[in-house]
Coordinates of C-alpha atoms in Angstrom, one line a residue:
Chain B
X1 CA 15.5 -15.0 7.2
X2 CA 16.0 -13.4 10.5
X3 CA 17.4 -16.4 12.3
X4 CA 19.7 -17.4 9.4
X5 CA 21.3 -14.1 9.0
X6 CA 21.7 -13.2 12.6
X7 CA 23.3 -16.3 14.0
X8 CA 26.6 -16.0 12.2
X9 CA 27.0 -12.5 13.5
X10 CA 26.6 -13.7 17.1
X11 CA 28.9 -16.6 16.6
X12 CA 31.6 -14.4 15.2
X13 CA 31.1 -11.9 18.0
X14 CA 31.8 -14.6 20.6
X15 CA 35.1 -15.6 19.2
X16 CA 36.5 -12.4 17.5
X17 CA 34.9 -9.1 18.4
X18 CA 36.6 -6.9 15.9
X19 CA 35.2 -8.3 12.6
X20 CA 31.7 -8.3 14.1
X21 CA 32.1 -4.7 15.1
X22 CA 33.5 -4.0 11.6
X23 CA 30.4 -5.6 10.1
X24 CA 28.2 -3.1 11.9
X25 CA 30.5 0.0 11.5
X26 CA 31.2 -0.2 7.8
X27 CA 27.6 -0.3 6.6
X28 CA 26.8 2.5 9.0
X29 CA 29.6 4.6 7.7
X30 CA 28.7 4.0 4.1
X31 CA 25.1 4.9 4.8
X32 CA 26.1 8.0 6.6
X33 CA 28.5 9.0 3.8
X34 CA 25.7 8.5 1.2
X35 CA 23.3 10.7 3.2
X36 CA 26.0 13.3 3.7
X37 CA 26.7 13.3 -0.1
X38 CA 23.0 13.6 -0.9
X39 CA 22.6 16.5 1.5
X40 CA 25.7 18.2 0.1
X41 CA 24.5 17.8 -3.5
X42 CA 21.2 19.3 -2.4
X43 CA 22.9 22.2 -0.8
X44 CA 25.1 22.8 -3.9
X45 CA 22.0 22.6 -6.1
X46 CA 20.0 24.9 -3.9
X47 CA 22.7 27.6 -3.7
X48 CA 23.7 27.3 -7.4
X49 CA 20.6 29.4 -8.3
X50 CA 19.3 27.1 -11.0
X51 CA 16.0 27.4 -9.3
X52 CA 15.0 30.3 -7.0
X53 CA 15.9 29.6 -3.4
X54 CA 12.2 30.0 -2.6
X55 CA 11.6 26.8 -4.5
X56 CA 14.7 24.8 -3.6
X57 CA 15.6 26.1 -0.2
X58 CA 19.1 25.3 1.3
X59 CA 19.3 23.0 4.3
X60 CA 19.7 25.9 6.7
X61 CA 16.4 27.4 5.7
X62 CA 14.6 24.0 6.0
X63 CA 16.0 23.4 9.5
X64 CA 15.1 27.0 10.5
X65 CA 11.5 26.4 9.3
X66 CA 11.4 23.1 11.3
X67 CA 12.8 24.8 14.4
X68 CA 10.3 27.7 14.1
X69 CA 7.4 25.2 13.8
X70 CA 8.7 23.3 16.9
X71 CA 9.2 26.5 18.8
X72 CA 5.7 27.8 18.3
X73 CA 4.3 24.3 18.7
X74 CA 2.3 24.3 15.5
X75 CA 4.1 21.2 14.1
X76 CA 3.0 19.2 17.1
X77 CA -0.6 20.3 16.6
X78 CA -0.5 19.3 13.0
X79 CA 1.1 15.9 13.8
X80 CA -1.4 15.3 16.6
X81 CA -4.3 16.0 14.3
X82 CA -3.0 13.7 11.6
X83 CA -2.2 10.9 14.1
X84 CA -5.6 11.2 15.8
X85 CA -7.4 10.8 12.4
X86 CA -5.3 7.7 11.7
X87 CA -5.9 6.3 15.1
X88 CA -9.7 6.8 15.0
X89 CA -9.9 5.6 11.4
X90 CA -7.9 2.5 12.2
X91 CA -10.0 1.7 15.3
X92 CA -13.2 1.9 13.3
X93 CA -11.7 -0.2 10.6
X94 CA -10.6 -2.8 13.1
X95 CA -14.1 -2.8 14.7
X96 CA -15.6 -3.5 11.2
X97 CA -12.9 -5.9 9.8
X98 CA -12.3 -8.2 12.7
X99 CA -15.9 -9.5 13.2
X100 CA -16.6 -9.6 9.5
X101 CA -13.3 -11.3 8.7
X102 CA -13.9 -13.9 11.4
X103 CA -17.4 -14.6 10.1
X104 CA -16.0 -14.9 6.5
X105 CA -13.2 -17.2 7.7
X106 CA -15.4 -19.5 9.8
X107 CA -18.6 -19.7 7.8
X108 CA -18.6 -20.4 4.1
X109 CA -22.0 -18.8 3.6
X110 CA -20.7 -15.4 4.8
X111 CA -17.6 -15.8 2.7
X112 CA -19.8 -16.3 -0.3
X113 CA -21.8 -13.2 0.5
X114 CA -19.0 -10.9 1.4
X115 CA -16.3 -11.8 -1.1
X116 CA -17.7 -10.2 -4.2
X117 CA -18.3 -6.7 -2.6
X118 CA -14.8 -7.0 -1.1
X119 CA -13.3 -7.7 -4.6
X120 CA -15.2 -4.8 -6.1
X121 CA -14.6 -2.2 -3.4
X122 CA -11.0 -3.0 -2.6
X123 CA -9.4 -1.8 -5.9
X124 CA -11.1 1.6 -5.8
X125 CA -8.5 4.1 -4.5
X126 CA -9.8 5.7 -1.3
X127 CA -8.7 9.1 -2.5
X128 CA -11.1 8.9 -5.5
X129 CA -13.9 9.2 -2.9
X130 CA -12.6 12.4 -1.4
X131 CA -14.5 15.0 -3.6
X132 CA -17.7 13.0 -3.1
X133 CA -17.2 12.6 0.7
X134 CA -16.5 16.3 1.0
X135 CA -19.8 17.1 -0.8
X136 CA -21.6 14.7 1.6
X137 CA -20.0 15.5 4.9
X138 CA -18.3 18.8 4.3
X139 CA -14.6 19.7 4.8
X140 CA -13.2 18.5 8.1
X141 CA -12.6 15.6 10.4
X142 CA -15.6 13.4 9.4
X143 CA -14.5 13.4 5.7
X144 CA -10.8 12.6 6.4
X145 CA -11.6 9.9 9.0
X146 CA -14.0 8.3 6.6
X147 CA -11.4 8.2 3.9
X148 CA -9.0 6.6 6.4
X149 CA -11.6 4.0 7.3
X150 CA -12.3 3.2 3.6
X151 CA -8.6 2.9 2.9
X152 CA -7.8 0.6 5.7
X153 CA -10.9 -1.6 6.2
X154 CA -10.6 -3.8 3.1
X155 CA -7.0 -4.8 3.4
X156 CA -7.6 -5.5 7.1
X157 CA -10.7 -7.5 6.3
X158 CA -8.8 -9.5 3.7
X159 CA -6.0 -10.4 6.1
X160 CA -8.3 -11.3 9.0
X161 CA -10.3 -13.5 6.6
X162 CA -7.2 -15.2 5.2
X163 CA -5.7 -15.6 8.7
X164 CA -8.8 -17.4 10.0
X165 CA -9.2 -19.5 6.8
X166 CA -5.6 -20.8 6.8
X167 CA -5.6 -21.9 10.5
X168 CA -4.2 -25.4 10.6
X169 CA -7.3 -27.6 10.5
X170 CA -5.6 -30.1 12.8
X171 CA -5.6 -27.5 15.6
X172 CA -9.3 -26.9 15.1
X173 CA -10.1 -30.6 15.0
X174 CA -7.9 -31.3 18.1
X175 CA -9.8 -28.5 19.9
X176 CA -13.1 -29.9 18.8
X177 CA -12.1 -33.3 20.0
X178 CA -11.3 -31.8 23.4
X179 CA -14.8 -30.3 23.4
X180 CA -13.7 -26.7 22.9
X181 CA -16.5 -24.7 21.3
X182 CA -17.8 -21.2 20.9
X183 CA -16.0 -18.6 23.0
X184 CA -13.3 -21.0 24.3
X185 CA -12.4 -22.3 20.8
X186 CA -12.3 -18.7 19.6
X187 CA -10.2 -17.4 22.5
X188 CA -7.7 -20.3 22.7
X189 CA -7.4 -21.4 19.0
X190 CA -8.9 -19.1 16.4
X191 CA -7.7 -15.8 17.8
X192 CA -4.1 -16.6 18.5
X193 CA -3.7 -18.6 15.3
X194 CA -5.1 -15.8 13.2
X195 CA -3.1 -13.1 15.0
X196 CA 0.0 -13.0 12.9
X197 CA -2.1 -12.5 9.8
X198 CA -4.1 -9.8 11.6
X199 CA -1.0 -7.9 12.7
X200 CA 0.2 -8.1 9.1
X201 CA -3.1 -6.7 8.1
X202 CA -2.8 -3.8 10.6
X203 CA 0.6 -3.0 9.3
X204 CA -0.6 -2.9 5.7
X205 CA -3.7 -1.0 6.7
X206 CA -1.5 1.6 8.5
X207 CA 0.5 2.1 5.3
X208 CA -2.7 2.7 3.4
X209 CA -4.2 4.9 6.1
X210 CA -1.1 7.0 6.2
X211 CA -1.3 7.7 2.4
X212 CA -5.0 8.3 2.7
X213 CA -4.8 10.7 5.6
X214 CA -2.1 12.9 3.9
X215 CA -4.0 12.8 0.6
X216 CA -7.3 13.5 2.3
X217 CA -5.8 16.4 4.2
X218 CA -4.4 17.8 0.9
X219 CA -7.7 17.5 -0.9
X220 CA -10.3 18.1 1.9
X221 CA -8.1 20.6 3.7
X222 CA -9.4 20.5 7.3
X223 CA -8.0 23.0 9.8
X224 CA -5.0 21.1 11.0
X225 CA -2.8 18.2 9.8
X226 CA 0.5 17.5 8.1
X227 CA -1.1 17.3 4.7
X228 CA -2.9 20.6 5.3
X229 CA 0.5 22.1 6.3
X230 CA 2.0 21.1 3.0
X231 CA -1.0 22.4 1.1
X232 CA -0.9 25.8 2.8
X233 CA 2.8 26.1 2.3
X234 CA 2.3 25.7 -1.4
X235 CA -0.1 28.6 -1.5
X236 CA 2.7 30.8 0.0
X237 CA 5.6 29.2 -1.9
X238 CA 7.1 28.1 1.4
X239 CA 9.1 25.2 0.0
X240 CA 11.1 25.1 3.2
X241 CA 8.0 24.4 5.3
X242 CA 6.9 21.7 2.8
X243 CA 10.3 19.9 3.0
X244 CA 10.3 20.2 6.8
X245 CA 6.8 18.6 6.8
X246 CA 7.9 15.8 4.5
X247 CA 10.8 15.2 6.9
X248 CA 8.4 14.8 9.8
X249 CA 6.1 12.6 7.7
X250 CA 9.1 10.3 6.8
X251 CA 10.4 10.1 10.3
X252 CA 6.9 9.2 11.6
X253 CA 6.4 6.6 9.0
X254 CA 9.8 5.1 9.8
X255 CA 9.1 5.2 13.5
X256 CA 5.9 3.3 13.1
X257 CA 7.3 0.8 10.7
X258 CA 10.4 0.0 12.6
X259 CA 9.6 0.6 16.2
X260 CA 5.8 0.4 16.9
X261 CA 5.0 -2.6 14.7
X262 CA 8.1 -4.5 15.5
X263 CA 7.4 -4.1 19.1
X264 CA 3.8 -5.2 18.6
X265 CA 5.0 -8.3 16.8
X266 CA 7.5 -9.0 19.6
X267 CA 5.1 -8.8 22.5
X268 CA 2.4 -10.9 20.8
X269 CA 3.3 -13.2 17.9
X270 CA 6.9 -13.8 18.6
X271 CA 6.5 -14.3 22.3
X272 CA 3.9 -17.0 21.7
X273 CA 6.1 -18.6 19.2
X274 CA 3.4 -18.2 16.6
X275 CA 5.4 -16.9 13.8
X276 CA 7.3 -20.1 13.4
X277 CA 4.6 -22.3 15.0
X278 CA 2.1 -21.4 12.3
X279 CA 4.5 -22.6 9.7
X280 CA 4.7 -19.2 8.1
Chain G
X1 CA 17.6 -4.9 8.0
X2 CA 17.0 -8.6 7.6
X3 CA 14.9 -8.4 10.8
X4 CA 12.4 -6.1 9.1
X5 CA 10.0 -9.0 8.8
X6 CA 8.5 -10.5 5.7
X7 CA 8.2 -8.2 2.7
X8 CA 4.9 -6.3 3.0
X9 CA 3.9 -7.2 -0.5
X10 CA 4.6 -10.8 -0.8
X11 CA 2.7 -11.5 2.4
X12 CA -0.4 -10.3 0.7
X13 CA 0.4 -12.3 -2.4
X14 CA 1.1 -15.4 -0.3
X15 CA -2.3 -15.0 1.4
X16 CA -3.9 -14.8 -2.0
X17 CA -2.1 -18.0 -3.2
X18 CA -3.4 -19.8 -0.1
X19 CA -6.9 -18.6 -0.8
X20 CA -6.7 -19.9 -4.4
X21 CA -5.7 -23.4 -3.2
X22 CA -9.3 -24.4 -2.3
X23 CA -9.9 -28.0 -1.3
X24 CA -11.2 -29.9 -4.3
X25 CA -14.7 -31.3 -4.1
X26 CA -14.5 -35.1 -3.9
X27 CA -17.0 -37.9 -4.2
X28 CA -19.4 -39.4 -6.6
X29 CA -21.7 -36.4 -7.0
X30 CA -18.9 -34.0 -7.2
X31 CA -20.0 -32.6 -10.5
X32 CA -23.6 -32.0 -9.6
X33 CA -22.5 -30.7 -6.2
X34 CA -20.1 -28.3 -7.9
X35 CA -22.7 -27.0 -10.2
X36 CA -25.1 -26.5 -7.3
X37 CA -22.5 -24.8 -5.1
X38 CA -21.6 -22.5 -8.0
X39 CA -25.2 -21.5 -8.3
X40 CA -25.3 -20.9 -4.6
X41 CA -22.1 -18.9 -4.8
X42 CA -23.6 -16.6 -7.5
X43 CA -26.8 -16.2 -5.5
X44 CA -24.9 -15.5 -2.3
X45 CA -22.5 -13.2 -4.1
X46 CA -25.2 -11.1 -5.7
X47 CA -27.1 -11.0 -2.4
X48 CA -24.6 -8.5 -1.0
X49 CA -24.9 -6.2 -4.1
X50 CA -28.7 -6.4 -3.9
X51 CA -28.6 -5.4 -0.3
X52 CA -26.2 -2.6 -0.9
X53 CA -28.3 -1.3 -3.9
X54 CA -31.5 -1.4 -1.9
X55 CA -29.8 0.4 1.0
X56 CA -28.5 3.0 -1.4
X57 CA -32.0 3.5 -3.0
X58 CA -33.6 3.6 0.4
X59 CA -31.2 6.4 1.4
X60 CA -32.1 8.2 -1.8
X61 CA -35.8 7.9 -1.2
X62 CA -35.6 8.8 2.4
X63 CA -33.7 11.9 1.5
X64 CA -30.7 11.5 3.8
X65 CA -28.8 13.8 1.6
X66 CA -30.2 16.3 -0.9
X67 CA -31.0 14.5 -4.2
X68 CA -28.5 16.7 -6.1
X69 CA -25.7 15.2 -3.9
X70 CA -27.0 11.7 -3.7
X71 CA -28.3 10.4 -7.1
X72 CA -30.2 7.2 -7.5
X73 CA -28.5 4.2 -9.1
X74 CA -30.5 4.6 -12.3
X75 CA -29.2 8.1 -12.8
X76 CA -25.6 6.9 -12.2
X77 CA -26.0 4.1 -14.7
X78 CA -27.5 6.4 -17.2
X79 CA -24.6 8.9 -16.8
X80 CA -22.1 6.1 -17.1
X81 CA -23.7 5.0 -20.4
X82 CA -24.0 8.5 -21.7
X83 CA -20.4 9.4 -20.9
X84 CA -19.1 6.2 -22.4
X85 CA -21.2 6.8 -25.5
X86 CA -20.0 10.3 -26.1
X87 CA -16.4 9.3 -25.6
X88 CA -15.7 11.5 -22.5
X89 CA -15.1 8.5 -20.2
X90 CA -12.9 6.7 -22.8
X91 CA -10.8 9.8 -23.4
X92 CA -10.4 10.4 -19.6
X93 CA -9.5 6.7 -19.0
X94 CA -7.0 6.8 -21.9
X95 CA -5.3 9.9 -20.6
X96 CA -5.0 8.4 -17.2
X97 CA -3.7 5.1 -18.5
X98 CA -1.2 6.9 -20.6
X99 CA 0.2 8.7 -17.6
X100 CA 0.1 5.4 -15.6
X101 CA 2.1 3.6 -18.3
X102 CA 4.7 6.3 -18.6
X103 CA 5.2 6.7 -14.9
X104 CA 5.1 3.0 -14.2
X105 CA 7.7 2.1 -16.9
X106 CA 10.0 4.7 -15.6
X107 CA 9.6 3.4 -12.1
X108 CA 10.0 -0.2 -13.1
X109 CA 13.2 0.3 -15.0
X110 CA 14.8 2.5 -12.4
X111 CA 13.5 0.4 -9.5
X112 CA 14.7 -2.9 -10.9
X113 CA 18.1 -1.6 -11.8
X114 CA 18.6 0.0 -8.4
X115 CA 17.2 -3.0 -6.6
X116 CA 19.4 -5.4 -8.4
X117 CA 22.5 -3.3 -7.8
X118 CA 21.6 -3.1 -4.1
X119 CA 21.1 -6.8 -3.9
X120 CA 24.4 -7.7 -5.7
X121 CA 26.8 -4.9 -4.6
X122 CA 27.5 -4.6 -0.9
X123 CA 28.6 -1.0 -0.8
X124 CA 25.6 0.2 -2.9
X125 CA 23.3 -1.6 -0.5
X126 CA 25.0 0.0 2.5
X127 CA 24.9 3.4 0.9
X128 CA 21.3 3.4 -0.4
X129 CA 19.4 1.3 2.2
X130 CA 19.1 4.1 4.8
X131 CA 17.9 6.6 2.1
X132 CA 15.5 4.1 0.5
X133 CA 14.0 3.0 3.8
X134 CA 13.5 6.6 4.9
X135 CA 11.8 7.6 1.6
X136 CA 9.7 4.4 1.3
X137 CA 7.1 5.1 3.9
X138 CA 6.5 8.7 2.8
X139 CA 3.2 8.8 0.9
X140 CA 3.9 9.8 -2.7
X141 CA 1.0 12.1 -2.6
X142 CA 2.7 14.3 0.0
X143 CA 5.3 15.3 -2.7
X144 CA 2.6 16.5 -5.0
X145 CA 2.5 20.2 -4.0
X146 CA 6.3 20.2 -4.1
X147 CA 6.4 18.8 -7.6
X148 CA 3.9 21.4 -8.7
X149 CA 6.3 24.1 -7.4
X150 CA 9.2 22.5 -9.2
X151 CA 7.7 21.3 -12.5
X152 CA 4.5 23.3 -12.8
X153 CA 1.2 21.8 -13.6
X154 CA 0.3 19.2 -16.2
X155 CA 1.5 15.8 -17.4
X156 CA 5.2 16.1 -16.5
X157 CA 4.9 16.4 -12.7
X158 CA 2.1 13.9 -12.6
X159 CA 4.1 11.3 -14.5
X160 CA 7.3 12.0 -12.5
X161 CA 5.4 11.8 -9.2
X162 CA 3.9 8.5 -10.1
X163 CA 7.3 7.2 -11.1
X164 CA 9.0 8.4 -7.9
X165 CA 6.2 7.1 -5.6
X166 CA 6.2 3.7 -7.3
X167 CA 9.9 3.1 -7.7
X168 CA 10.5 2.6 -4.0
X169 CA 8.1 -0.4 -3.9
X170 CA 9.9 -1.9 -6.9
X171 CA 13.4 -1.2 -5.4
X172 CA 12.5 -2.8 -2.0
X173 CA 11.0 -5.9 -3.5
X174 CA 13.7 -6.4 -6.1
X175 CA 16.4 -6.1 -3.5
X176 CA 14.6 -8.6 -1.2
X177 CA 14.2 -10.9 -4.2
X178 CA 18.0 -10.9 -4.9
X179 CA 18.7 -11.4 -1.3
X180 CA 16.3 -14.4 -1.2
X181 CA 18.1 -16.2 -4.0
X182 CA 19.4 -19.3 -2.3
X183 CA 23.3 -19.1 -1.9
X184 CA 23.5 -22.8 -2.8
X185 CA 22.1 -22.1 -6.3
X186 CA 24.7 -19.5 -6.9
X187 CA 27.5 -21.8 -5.5
X188 CA 26.4 -24.7 -7.6
X189 CA 26.4 -22.6 -10.7
X190 CA 29.9 -21.4 -9.8
X191 CA 31.0 -24.9 -9.2
X192 CA 29.8 -25.8 -12.7
X193 CA 31.9 -23.0 -14.0
X194 CA 29.3 -20.5 -14.9
X195 CA 30.6 -17.0 -15.6
X196 CA 29.6 -14.0 -13.6
X197 CA 27.3 -13.0 -16.4
X198 CA 25.7 -16.4 -16.8
X199 CA 25.1 -16.5 -13.0
X200 CA 23.4 -13.2 -13.2
X201 CA 21.2 -14.0 -16.2
X202 CA 20.4 -17.6 -15.4
X203 CA 20.3 -17.8 -11.6
X204 CA 19.9 -14.4 -10.0
X205 CA 17.4 -12.9 -12.4
X206 CA 14.9 -15.9 -12.5
X207 CA 15.5 -16.5 -8.8
X208 CA 14.5 -13.0 -7.9
X209 CA 11.7 -12.8 -10.4
X210 CA 8.8 -13.8 -8.1
X211 CA 9.7 -10.9 -5.8
X212 CA 10.3 -8.5 -8.7
X213 CA 6.8 -9.4 -10.1
X214 CA 5.3 -8.9 -6.7
X215 CA 7.0 -5.5 -6.5
X216 CA 5.8 -4.5 -9.9
X217 CA 2.2 -5.6 -9.1
X218 CA 2.2 -3.7 -5.8
X219 CA 3.9 -0.8 -7.6
X220 CA 1.3 -0.7 -10.3
X221 CA -1.5 -0.8 -7.8
X222 CA -0.1 2.0 -5.7
X223 CA 0.7 4.0 -8.9
X224 CA -3.0 3.7 -9.8
X225 CA -4.1 4.9 -6.4
X226 CA -1.8 7.8 -6.4
X227 CA -2.4 8.9 -9.9
X228 CA -6.1 9.4 -9.3
X229 CA -5.3 11.7 -6.5
X230 CA -2.5 13.4 -8.3
X231 CA -4.8 14.3 -11.2
X232 CA -7.0 16.1 -8.7
X233 CA -4.1 18.2 -7.5
X234 CA -2.2 18.9 -10.8
X235 CA -5.2 20.1 -12.8
X236 CA -4.3 18.1 -15.9
X237 CA -6.5 18.6 -19.0
X238 CA -8.2 15.3 -18.8
X239 CA -8.2 12.1 -16.8
X240 CA -10.4 10.1 -14.5
X241 CA -9.2 11.9 -11.3
X242 CA -9.7 15.2 -13.0
X243 CA -13.2 14.1 -14.1
X244 CA -14.1 13.5 -10.4
X245 CA -12.5 16.7 -9.2
X246 CA -14.0 18.8 -12.0
X247 CA -17.5 17.4 -11.4
X248 CA -17.3 18.5 -7.8
X249 CA -17.4 22.1 -8.8
X250 CA -20.8 21.5 -10.6
X251 CA -22.1 19.1 -8.0
X252 CA -22.4 16.4 -10.7
X253 CA -22.4 13.6 -8.2
X254 CA -23.7 11.2 -10.8
X255 CA -20.6 11.8 -13.0
X256 CA -18.4 11.3 -9.9
X257 CA -19.9 8.0 -9.0
X258 CA -19.8 6.8 -12.6
X259 CA -16.1 7.7 -12.7
X260 CA -15.4 5.9 -9.4
X261 CA -17.0 2.8 -10.9
X262 CA -14.8 3.0 -13.9
X263 CA -11.7 3.5 -11.8
X264 CA -12.6 0.4 -9.8
X265 CA -13.1 -1.7 -12.9
X266 CA -9.9 -0.5 -14.6
X267 CA -8.0 -1.1 -11.4
X268 CA -9.4 -4.7 -11.2
X269 CA -8.6 -5.4 -14.8
X270 CA -5.0 -4.2 -14.4
X271 CA -4.5 -6.5 -11.5
X272 CA -6.4 -9.5 -12.9
X273 CA -5.6 -9.5 -16.6
X274 CA -2.1 -8.0 -16.8
X275 CA -0.4 -9.5 -13.8
X276 CA -2.0 -12.8 -13.4
X277 CA -1.1 -13.5 -17.0
X278 CA 2.4 -12.3 -16.6
X279 CA 2.9 -14.5 -13.6
X280 CA 1.4 -17.6 -15.3
X281 CA 3.7 -17.1 -18.3
X282 CA 6.8 -16.9 -16.1
X283 CA 7.2 -17.9 -12.5
X284 CA 4.2 -20.2 -12.3
X285 CA 5.3 -22.1 -15.5
X286 CA 8.8 -22.5 -14.1
X287 CA 7.3 -24.0 -11.0
X288 CA 8.5 -21.3 -8.6
X289 CA 5.1 -20.3 -7.4
X290 CA 1.8 -22.0 -7.3
X291 CA -1.0 -20.3 -9.2

């Protein structure tokens, strides 16, 4: 899809720059107008007094709340706490999922053993465990990180397993014929061939972890965190703080989706030509 | 936008399809071999559960946690039977499924309409894409306290929240589906003199359907996940999430674990029974996707 839709733009740009520029400017302008309209509608609605302004704050109040949180640095502390939980949780999930997924993908016996529990545990929403985990480990970091681990491990495991299983058997046989075994086979064939799928898994797992960490912070209310910020704001009817926190959550999500993961794919999979080479 | 990579959801679905395409057993003793390996699969599959159950019981007997907080498997099974017998579990599951259905239908209708419009009308795509892609990664659960402020507690905010959180998945997948319809299909239909309406009904809609179904399936799964948490925050009168949250107050961990088991089973049934059948009846039968 990428290659097909991008090439004509480049070709046009080489011959006639103005339509190409138009192609980029017009969608941007329309998007900007739509956002402006949405904000204006909100502003009108907020000031119309249908709801109290404490519940639907005007934009000015939301921005003021955001600026105040930036000024006293609390927003950074909340964000850092949330991001740390996601990072630690994802690291633990990776440490579990990559070895197990490799085992499942390479050895049928392990696949038979681990597939049923995966099928049973995967559909249970991680947030359903929160009240129980809180009883076991108390409110705080352990509980929230565990929820993140639970949320991300299974989809990660699933993707690693599938990535290893769907390696082109010709590559494996060719490597075997050239007497590559054990660590060499793993490092030069299995790992790079499974990587696109693993990265997809990390991406999906991040999406799940992101939901789990916010939900976990809402329900298990540790001291810091963006979810905790929203939860506290509700107690004091600070809708402006809640909306500011939502804005930060949205921006962070967008940043990871568009910048971090795309960069990750560029420096690994695309550079090795794997995305097309694997026939995906 | 086209460079945003493969749709998150369909990747997952594609991986599943690949898994389903197992190599067939060949050879003279294929039948006996298949029976043997099926037996082996069952044995190996139950092995993991036996190990997990033993580990659980060992933790109970060793007293890692106080017994009140960490019940034995027998107690959990007994509670599950008791709650199912006296109707508590059934009523809770029914209430949750009712909310799920309402929210999901709202999201499906709104999501498909918006997604189709975005796919077919250029200025709508330009206008909505930035908003949709900003809202999409925000976890639906983060809106929950806000919805409580706006709509109070109870069913209405829970259903609305599920609908809002789910609709973005449906929108994105429907939009991608329309974009993935091969231009040559549309052009050949045009060349054969199909009207705009006929093209939409006979080419675009079926062409986009695999993606739409993927979107609906992912949407239903995420609705299910969110709903359980939403019920904890909205203090609804009954529901599976509420059953877990309410039991926390009384340290009824056996009830909590039994409910989690029910949530897992219902979630699996939704995925397996509802959607696999729907796909078989449509896109698989039309030869657009392999089962």
